[in-house]
PDB file of C-alpha atoms in Angstrom:
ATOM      1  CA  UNK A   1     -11.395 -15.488  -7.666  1.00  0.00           C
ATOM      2  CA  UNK A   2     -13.043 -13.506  -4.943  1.00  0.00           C
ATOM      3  CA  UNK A   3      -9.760 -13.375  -3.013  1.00  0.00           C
ATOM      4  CA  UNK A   4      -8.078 -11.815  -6.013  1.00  0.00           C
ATOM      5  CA  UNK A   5     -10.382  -9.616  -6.194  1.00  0.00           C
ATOM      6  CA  UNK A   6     -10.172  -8.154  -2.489  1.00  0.00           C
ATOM      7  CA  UNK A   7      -6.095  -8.136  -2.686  1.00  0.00           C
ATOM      8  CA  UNK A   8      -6.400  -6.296  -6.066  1.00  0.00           C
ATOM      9  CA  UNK A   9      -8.881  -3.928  -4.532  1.00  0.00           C
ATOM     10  CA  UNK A  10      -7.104  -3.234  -1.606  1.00  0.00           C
ATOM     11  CA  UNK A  11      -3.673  -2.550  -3.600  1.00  0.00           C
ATOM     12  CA  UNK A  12      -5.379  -0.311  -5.855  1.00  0.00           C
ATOM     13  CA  UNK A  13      -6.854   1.296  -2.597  1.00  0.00           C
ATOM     14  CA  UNK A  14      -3.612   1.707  -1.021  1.00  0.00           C
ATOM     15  CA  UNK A  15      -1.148   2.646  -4.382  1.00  0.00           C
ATOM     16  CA  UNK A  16      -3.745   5.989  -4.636  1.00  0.00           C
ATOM     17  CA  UNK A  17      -3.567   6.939  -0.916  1.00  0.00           C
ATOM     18  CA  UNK A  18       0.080   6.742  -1.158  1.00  0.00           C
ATOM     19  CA  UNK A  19       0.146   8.822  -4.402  1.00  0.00           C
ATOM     20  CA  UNK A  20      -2.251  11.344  -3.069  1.00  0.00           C
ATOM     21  CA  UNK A  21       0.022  12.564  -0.246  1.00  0.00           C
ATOM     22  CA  UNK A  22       1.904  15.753  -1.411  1.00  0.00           C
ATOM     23  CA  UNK A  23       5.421  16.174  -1.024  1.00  0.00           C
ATOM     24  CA  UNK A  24       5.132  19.127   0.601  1.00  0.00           C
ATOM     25  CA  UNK A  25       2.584  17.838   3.893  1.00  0.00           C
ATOM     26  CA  UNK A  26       5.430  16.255   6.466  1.00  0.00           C
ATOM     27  CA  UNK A  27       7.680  17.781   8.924  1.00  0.00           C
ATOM     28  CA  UNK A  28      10.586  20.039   7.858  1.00  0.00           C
ATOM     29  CA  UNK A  29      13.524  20.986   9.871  1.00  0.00           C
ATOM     30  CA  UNK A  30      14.145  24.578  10.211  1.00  0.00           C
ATOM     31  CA  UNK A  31      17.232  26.438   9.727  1.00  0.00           C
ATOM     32  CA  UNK A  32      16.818  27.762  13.459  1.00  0.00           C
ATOM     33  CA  UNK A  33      16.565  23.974  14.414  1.00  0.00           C
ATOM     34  CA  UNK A  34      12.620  23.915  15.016  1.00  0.00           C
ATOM     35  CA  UNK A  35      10.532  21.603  13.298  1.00  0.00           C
ATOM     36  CA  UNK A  36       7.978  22.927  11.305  1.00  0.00           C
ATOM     37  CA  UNK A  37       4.605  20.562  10.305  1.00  0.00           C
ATOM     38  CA  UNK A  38       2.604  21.455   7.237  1.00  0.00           C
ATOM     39  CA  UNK A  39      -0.409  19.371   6.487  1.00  0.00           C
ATOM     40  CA  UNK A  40      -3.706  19.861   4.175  1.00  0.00           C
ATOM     41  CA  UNK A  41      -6.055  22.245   5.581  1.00  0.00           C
ATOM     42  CA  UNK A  42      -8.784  22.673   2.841  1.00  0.00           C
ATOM     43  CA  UNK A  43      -7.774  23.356  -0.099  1.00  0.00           C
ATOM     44  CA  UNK A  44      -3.666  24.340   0.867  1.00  0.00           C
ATOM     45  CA  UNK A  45      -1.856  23.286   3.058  1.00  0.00           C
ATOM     46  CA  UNK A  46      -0.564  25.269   6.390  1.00  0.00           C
ATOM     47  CA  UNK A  47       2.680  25.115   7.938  1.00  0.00           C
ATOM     48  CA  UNK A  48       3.057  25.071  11.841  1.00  0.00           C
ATOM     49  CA  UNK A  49       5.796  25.066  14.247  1.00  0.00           C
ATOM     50  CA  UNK A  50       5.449  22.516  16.328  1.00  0.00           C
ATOM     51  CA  UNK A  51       8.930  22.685  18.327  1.00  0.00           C
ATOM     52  CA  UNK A  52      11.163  25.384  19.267  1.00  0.00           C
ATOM     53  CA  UNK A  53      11.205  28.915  20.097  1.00  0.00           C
ATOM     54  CA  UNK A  54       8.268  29.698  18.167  1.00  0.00           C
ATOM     55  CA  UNK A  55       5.738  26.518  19.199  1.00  0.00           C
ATOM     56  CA  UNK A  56       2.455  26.949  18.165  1.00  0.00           C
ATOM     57  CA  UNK A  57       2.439  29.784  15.541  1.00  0.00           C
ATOM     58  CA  UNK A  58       1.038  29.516  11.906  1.00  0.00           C
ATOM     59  CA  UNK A  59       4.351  30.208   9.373  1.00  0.00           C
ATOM     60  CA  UNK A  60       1.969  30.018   6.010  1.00  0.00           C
ATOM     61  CA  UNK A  61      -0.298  28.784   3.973  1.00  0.00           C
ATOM     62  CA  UNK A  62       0.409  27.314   0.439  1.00  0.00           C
ATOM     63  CA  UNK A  63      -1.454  26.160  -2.586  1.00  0.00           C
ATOM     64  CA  UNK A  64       0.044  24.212  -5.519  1.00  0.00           C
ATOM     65  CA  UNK A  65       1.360  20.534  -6.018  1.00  0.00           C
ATOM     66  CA  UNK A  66       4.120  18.495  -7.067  1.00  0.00           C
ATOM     67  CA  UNK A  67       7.523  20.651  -6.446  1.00  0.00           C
ATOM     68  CA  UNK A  68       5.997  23.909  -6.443  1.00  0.00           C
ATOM     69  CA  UNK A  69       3.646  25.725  -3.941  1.00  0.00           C
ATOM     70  CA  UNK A  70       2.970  29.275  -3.909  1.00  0.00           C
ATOM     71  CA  UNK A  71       1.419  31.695  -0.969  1.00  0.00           C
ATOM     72  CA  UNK A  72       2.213  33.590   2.047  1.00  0.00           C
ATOM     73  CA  UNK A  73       5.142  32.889   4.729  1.00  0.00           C
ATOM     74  CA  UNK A  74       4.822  34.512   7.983  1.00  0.00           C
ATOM     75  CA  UNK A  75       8.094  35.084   9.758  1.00  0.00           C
ATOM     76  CA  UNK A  76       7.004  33.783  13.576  1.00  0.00           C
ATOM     77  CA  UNK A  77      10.376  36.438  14.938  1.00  0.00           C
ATOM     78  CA  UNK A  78       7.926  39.263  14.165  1.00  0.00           C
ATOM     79  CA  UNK A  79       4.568  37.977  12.616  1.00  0.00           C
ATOM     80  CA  UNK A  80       5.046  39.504   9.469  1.00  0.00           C
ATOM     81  CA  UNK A  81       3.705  37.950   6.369  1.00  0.00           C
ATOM     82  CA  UNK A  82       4.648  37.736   2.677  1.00  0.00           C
ATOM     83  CA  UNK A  83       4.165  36.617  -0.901  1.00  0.00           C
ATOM     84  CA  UNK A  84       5.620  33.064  -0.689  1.00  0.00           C
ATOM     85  CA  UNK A  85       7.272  30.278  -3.057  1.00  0.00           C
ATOM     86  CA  UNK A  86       7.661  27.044  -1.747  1.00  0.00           C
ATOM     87  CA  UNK A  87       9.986  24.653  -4.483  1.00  0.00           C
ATOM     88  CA  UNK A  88      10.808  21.278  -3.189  1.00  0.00           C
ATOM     89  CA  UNK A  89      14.262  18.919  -4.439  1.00  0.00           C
ATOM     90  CA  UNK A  90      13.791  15.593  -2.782  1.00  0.00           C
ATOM     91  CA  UNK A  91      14.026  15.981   0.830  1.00  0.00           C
ATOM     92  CA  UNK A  92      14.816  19.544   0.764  1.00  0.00           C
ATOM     93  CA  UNK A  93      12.614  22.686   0.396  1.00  0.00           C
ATOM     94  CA  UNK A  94      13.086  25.839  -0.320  1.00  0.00           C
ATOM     95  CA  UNK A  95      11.141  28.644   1.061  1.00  0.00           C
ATOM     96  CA  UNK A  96      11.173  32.140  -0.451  1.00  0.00           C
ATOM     97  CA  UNK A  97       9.114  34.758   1.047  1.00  0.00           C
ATOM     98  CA  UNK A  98       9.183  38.427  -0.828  1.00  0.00           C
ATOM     99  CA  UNK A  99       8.079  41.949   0.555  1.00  0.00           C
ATOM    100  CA  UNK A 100       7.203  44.210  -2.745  1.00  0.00           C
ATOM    101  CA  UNK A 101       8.177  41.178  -5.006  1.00  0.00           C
ATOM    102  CA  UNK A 102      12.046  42.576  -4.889  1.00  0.00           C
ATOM    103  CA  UNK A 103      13.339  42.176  -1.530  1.00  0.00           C
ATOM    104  CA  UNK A 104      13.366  38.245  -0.976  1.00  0.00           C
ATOM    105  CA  UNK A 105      15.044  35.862   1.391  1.00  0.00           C
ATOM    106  CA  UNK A 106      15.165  31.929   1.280  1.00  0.00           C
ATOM    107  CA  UNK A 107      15.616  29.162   3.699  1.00  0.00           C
ATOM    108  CA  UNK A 108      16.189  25.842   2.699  1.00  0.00           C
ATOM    109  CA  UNK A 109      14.458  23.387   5.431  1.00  0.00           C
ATOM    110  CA  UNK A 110      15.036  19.239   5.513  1.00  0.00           C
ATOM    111  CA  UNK A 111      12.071  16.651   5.351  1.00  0.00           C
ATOM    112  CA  UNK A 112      12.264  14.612   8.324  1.00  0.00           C
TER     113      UNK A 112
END
């Protein structure tokens, strides 16, 4: 009895850690072939480059869950930021980032 108690236990234990874990938190491929790592930072979840031309710099900072994250993108060619929409489809995700709310661009980066 004690035995099934522990395996149940540790199922439950490790069914909610893997249901925790956002879709979004990973590393994405970049259009420009760097790979970009978000993970949870408090309360969002921020997105670095970790390979590439741009190494190192902060590209956003989302909140949300599920498929749909909203926040600000930060372009690391000229380190300007926007409003951002993050809206992930299985292993893709597309980023929208918006200066005024009218003049938008989107990239569509691969979970890898």
């Amino acid at each position: 009895m004690k035995t099934i108690l522990l395996a149940a236990a540790a199922a439950v234990a490790l069914g909610t850690s893997a249901m925790a874990a956002e879709p979004i938190v990973g590393k994405w491929r970049a259009p420009g072939g760097g790979i970009v790592q978000v993970s949870d930072c408090g309360g969002a979840y921020c997105a670095e480059v970790i390979s590439g031309q741009h190494k190192g710099k902060s590209v956003g900072r989302m909140s949300g869950s599920g498929a749909q994250y909203d926040g600000e993108v930060t372009d690391p060619r000229d380190d300007r930021t926007y409003s951002g929409r993050a809206v992930i489809q299985g292993d893709r995700l597309e980023l929208t980032g918006c200066a005024l709310k009218i003049f938008c661009k989107t990239q569509v980066w691969v979970k890898i």
